Amino acid sequence: EIELTQSPDSLAVSLGERATLNCKSSRSVLYSSNNRNYLAWYQQKPGQPPKLLIYWASTRESGVPDRFSGSGSGTDFTLTISSLQAEDVAVYYCQQYYSIPTLSFGGGTKVEI
Amino acid sequence: QLQLQESGPGLVKPSETLSLTCTVSGDSVTNTDFYWGWIRQPPGKGPEWSGSVYSSGGTYYNPSLKGRLTVSLDTSKNQISLTLRSVTAADTAVYFCVRQSRARTFDIFWGQGTLVTVSS
């Protein structure tokens, strides 16, 4: 089973400032046959299902603002919000889909202002 | 347009059986390109994959739930079912129905979820 560890647990950032969220995997999620990292990032606000932001570790979902970016490979990944907006207050989760259908999620990072 | 709609009792007593149904529209649960399954999210915690099934009958379960969980398909009603036995308060969660691609691509679709509380 692939375990994902997110850090920090919570993060307070001023409006317009950068937020950096981390996700570490217990095993590599890089699939050598296609050189893709099977890692996604979600945003979740209270009372709502998770909303997909990033997949393949760095591909932004359609409609997601370009202030959100993903990076990393293998076991270490980062979600960056380049200029925090009020509407970005949420909990962010990383997810691996390397071992489908088995999925696993990180414990989440809560972003506050 | 794909839609997944979860339904079931919002309250279950400890030690009883939790049963949920997910009605699929916009696709068929016999579609062999996809797994159909459930993810749950306890209050204040991250999501947890619970189990998946595909139309040939293959099933996959989270080891933490194995032995208590059954995920199955009702092809006549185009539904996915979840049955969780001997529930405790730790099973209180929002339960999401999901469709996942069986190919090594990214294609995961979530329902809106339904809250189930385990309490006497």
Coordinates of C-alpha atoms in Angstrom, one line a residue:
Chain A
E1 CA 0.0 0.0 0.0
I2 CA 1.3 3.4 -1.0
E3 CA 1.1 5.9 1.9
L4 CA 1.1 9.7 1.3
T5 CA 2.3 12.2 3.9
Q6 CA 1.4 15.8 3.6
S7 CA 3.1 18.8 5.3
P8 CA 2.4 21.0 6.9
D9 CA -0.9 20.1 8.5
S10 CA -1.9 23.8 8.3
L11 CA -0.6 26.9 6.7
A12 CA -1.5 30.6 7.2
V13 CA -0.6 32.8 4.3
S14 CA -1.3 36.5 3.6
L15 CA -3.4 37.5 0.7
G16 CA -1.3 37.7 -2.4
E17 CA 1.5 35.7 -0.9
R18 CA 2.8 32.2 -2.0
A19 CA 1.7 29.0 -0.4
T20 CA 3.7 25.8 -0.7
L21 CA 2.2 22.4 0.1
N22 CA 4.2 19.2 0.2
C23 CA 3.3 15.6 -0.4
K24 CA 5.7 12.6 0.1
S25 CA 5.0 9.1 -1.1
S26 CA 6.2 5.9 0.6
R27 CA 7.0 4.5 -2.9
S28 CA 7.6 6.1 -6.3
V29 CA 4.5 6.8 -8.3
L30 CA 6.5 7.4 -11.5
Y31 CA 5.5 4.8 -14.1
S32 CA 8.6 4.1 -16.1
S33 CA 6.7 2.9 -19.3
N34 CA 5.2 6.3 -19.9
N35 CA 7.3 8.5 -17.6
R36 CA 4.2 9.9 -15.8
N37 CA 3.8 10.5 -12.1
Y38 CA 0.4 9.1 -10.9
L39 CA -0.2 11.9 -8.4
A40 CA -3.2 14.4 -8.2
W41 CA -4.1 17.3 -6.1
Y42 CA -7.6 18.2 -4.9
Q43 CA -9.1 21.2 -3.1
Q44 CA -12.0 20.7 -0.7
K45 CA -14.2 23.3 0.9
P46 CA -16.7 22.6 3.7
G47 CA -19.7 20.6 2.6
Q48 CA -18.4 19.9 -0.9
P49 CA -16.7 16.9 -2.5
P50 CA -13.1 17.3 -3.4
K51 CA -12.4 19.3 -6.6
L52 CA -9.6 18.2 -8.9
L53 CA -6.9 20.8 -9.4
I54 CA -3.9 18.9 -10.8
Y55 CA -3.2 15.5 -12.3
W56 CA -0.1 13.8 -13.6
A57 CA 1.6 15.8 -10.8
S58 CA 1.7 19.0 -12.9
T59 CA -1.2 19.1 -15.4
R60 CA -3.8 21.7 -14.5
E61 CA -7.4 20.7 -14.8
S62 CA -9.4 22.7 -17.2
G63 CA -10.8 25.9 -15.6
V64 CA -8.3 25.9 -12.7
P65 CA -6.6 29.3 -12.3
D66 CA -2.9 29.3 -13.3
R67 CA -1.9 30.5 -9.8
F68 CA -2.1 26.8 -9.0
S69 CA 0.9 24.7 -10.1
G70 CA 2.2 21.2 -9.3
S71 CA 5.7 19.9 -9.4
G72 CA 7.9 17.0 -8.3
S73 CA 8.6 13.4 -9.4
G74 CA 9.0 10.0 -7.9
T75 CA 8.2 10.4 -4.2
D76 CA 8.3 14.1 -3.6
F77 CA 5.7 16.6 -4.8
T78 CA 4.6 20.2 -4.3
L79 CA 1.5 22.2 -4.9
T80 CA 2.1 25.9 -5.1
I81 CA -0.4 28.7 -5.0
S82 CA 1.5 31.6 -6.4
S83 CA -0.7 34.4 -5.1
L84 CA -3.2 33.4 -2.5
Q85 CA -6.8 34.6 -2.9
A86 CA -9.5 34.6 -0.4
E87 CA -11.4 31.9 -2.3
D88 CA -8.4 29.5 -2.0
V89 CA -9.0 28.9 1.8
A90 CA -9.6 25.2 1.8
V91 CA -8.1 21.8 2.6
Y92 CA -5.8 20.4 0.0
Y93 CA -5.2 16.7 -0.5
C94 CA -2.8 14.8 -2.7
Q95 CA -3.8 11.4 -4.1
Q96 CA -1.9 8.6 -5.8
Y97 CA -3.5 6.5 -8.6
Y98 CA -0.5 4.4 -9.4
S99 CA -2.0 1.3 -8.0
I100 CA -5.5 1.5 -9.5
P101 CA -8.1 0.7 -8.4
T102 CA -6.5 1.1 -5.1
L103 CA -6.2 4.8 -4.3
S104 CA -4.7 6.6 -1.3
F105 CA -4.8 10.1 -0.1
G106 CA -2.7 12.3 2.1
G107 CA -4.0 13.6 5.4
G108 CA -4.5 17.1 4.0
T109 CA -3.1 20.6 4.4
K110 CA -5.5 23.3 5.7
V111 CA -4.8 26.7 4.1
E112 CA -5.9 29.8 6.0
I113 CA -5.4 33.5 5.7
Chain B
Q1 CA -23.3 13.4 -19.1
L2 CA -22.2 11.1 -16.3
Q3 CA -24.0 11.4 -13.0
L4 CA -23.5 9.3 -9.9
Q5 CA -26.2 9.6 -7.2
E6 CA -25.7 8.1 -3.8
S7 CA -28.7 7.1 -1.6
G8 CA -29.3 5.3 1.6
P9 CA -30.1 5.8 5.3
G10 CA -28.4 8.7 7.0
L11 CA -28.4 7.0 10.4
V12 CA -27.3 3.5 11.2
K13 CA -27.1 1.9 14.7
P14 CA -23.8 0.4 16.0
S15 CA -23.3 -3.3 15.1
E16 CA -25.9 -3.1 12.3
T17 CA -25.3 -3.2 8.5
L18 CA -24.9 -0.1 6.4
S19 CA -26.3 -0.4 2.9
L20 CA -25.9 2.3 0.2
T21 CA -26.8 2.5 -3.5
C22 CA -25.3 4.6 -6.3
T23 CA -27.4 5.1 -9.3
V24 CA -25.5 5.7 -12.5
S25 CA -26.7 7.7 -15.4
G26 CA -24.8 8.6 -18.6
D27 CA -22.9 5.3 -18.6
S28 CA -23.4 1.6 -17.9
V29 CA -22.0 -0.3 -15.0
T30 CA -21.3 -3.1 -17.6
N31 CA -18.7 -0.8 -19.3
T32 CA -15.5 -2.8 -19.0
D33 CA -13.4 0.3 -19.3
F34 CA -14.0 1.3 -15.8
Y35 CA -14.0 0.3 -12.1
W36 CA -16.9 1.3 -10.0
G37 CA -16.5 1.8 -6.3
W38 CA -16.7 3.8 -3.1
I39 CA -14.5 6.4 -1.3
R40 CA -15.4 7.5 2.2
Q41 CA -14.4 10.5 4.2
P42 CA -14.8 10.7 8.0
P43 CA -15.6 14.1 9.4
G44 CA -12.4 16.3 9.6
K45 CA -10.3 13.6 7.9
G46 CA -9.0 12.8 4.5
P47 CA -10.7 10.6 2.0
E48 CA -10.2 6.8 2.2
W49 CA -10.6 4.5 -0.7
S50 CA -13.0 1.7 0.4
G51 CA -13.5 -0.8 -2.5
S52 CA -14.1 -1.2 -6.2
V53 CA -15.6 -3.7 -8.6
Y54 CA -15.8 -4.1 -12.4
S55 CA -18.3 -5.8 -14.6
S56 CA -16.4 -9.1 -14.9
G57 CA -17.0 -9.4 -11.1
G58 CA -13.5 -8.7 -9.9
T59 CA -13.5 -6.9 -6.5
Y60 CA -10.9 -5.0 -4.6
Y61 CA -11.1 -3.9 -1.0
N62 CA -9.2 -1.7 1.4
P63 CA -7.5 -4.1 3.8
S64 CA -8.8 -2.1 6.7
L65 CA -12.3 -3.0 5.7
K66 CA -11.8 -6.4 4.2
G67 CA -14.2 -8.9 5.8
R68 CA -16.9 -6.4 6.5
L69 CA -17.3 -4.7 3.1
T70 CA -19.0 -5.9 -0.1
V71 CA -19.2 -3.8 -3.2
S72 CA -21.4 -5.2 -6.1
L73 CA -23.1 -4.2 -9.3
D74 CA -26.8 -4.4 -10.1
T75 CA -26.7 -4.4 -13.9
S76 CA -30.6 -4.5 -14.2
K77 CA -30.8 -1.2 -12.3
N78 CA -27.5 0.3 -13.4
Q79 CA -26.4 0.7 -9.8
I80 CA -23.5 0.1 -7.5
S81 CA -24.0 -1.2 -4.0
L82 CA -22.1 -0.9 -0.8
T83 CA -22.7 -3.2 2.2
L84 CA -20.7 -2.7 5.4
R85 CA -21.4 -5.0 8.3
S86 CA -20.9 -4.6 12.0
V87 CA -20.5 -0.8 11.9
T88 CA -19.1 1.3 14.6
A89 CA -18.8 5.1 15.2
A90 CA -15.6 5.0 13.2
D91 CA -17.6 4.2 10.1
T92 CA -19.4 7.6 10.3
A93 CA -18.4 9.3 7.1
V94 CA -19.5 10.9 3.8
Y95 CA -19.6 8.1 1.3
F96 CA -18.8 8.9 -2.3
C97 CA -19.5 6.8 -5.3
V98 CA -16.7 6.8 -7.9
R99 CA -15.9 5.7 -11.4
Q100 CA -12.2 5.0 -12.3
S101 CA -10.6 4.2 -15.6
R102 CA -9.0 0.8 -15.8
A103 CA -6.5 2.1 -18.3
R104 CA -3.3 3.7 -16.9
T105 CA -4.7 7.1 -17.5
F106 CA -6.3 9.7 -15.2
D107 CA -10.1 9.5 -15.3
I108 CA -11.8 9.5 -11.9
F109 CA -15.3 10.8 -11.5
W110 CA -16.9 11.4 -8.1
G111 CA -20.5 11.6 -7.0
Q112 CA -21.6 14.3 -4.5
G113 CA -21.6 12.0 -1.5
T114 CA -24.0 11.0 1.2
L115 CA -23.4 11.4 5.0
V116 CA -23.9 8.3 7.1
T117 CA -23.8 8.6 10.9
V118 CA -23.4 5.6 13.1
S119 CA -25.1 6.2 16.4
S120 CA -27.6 4.7 18.8

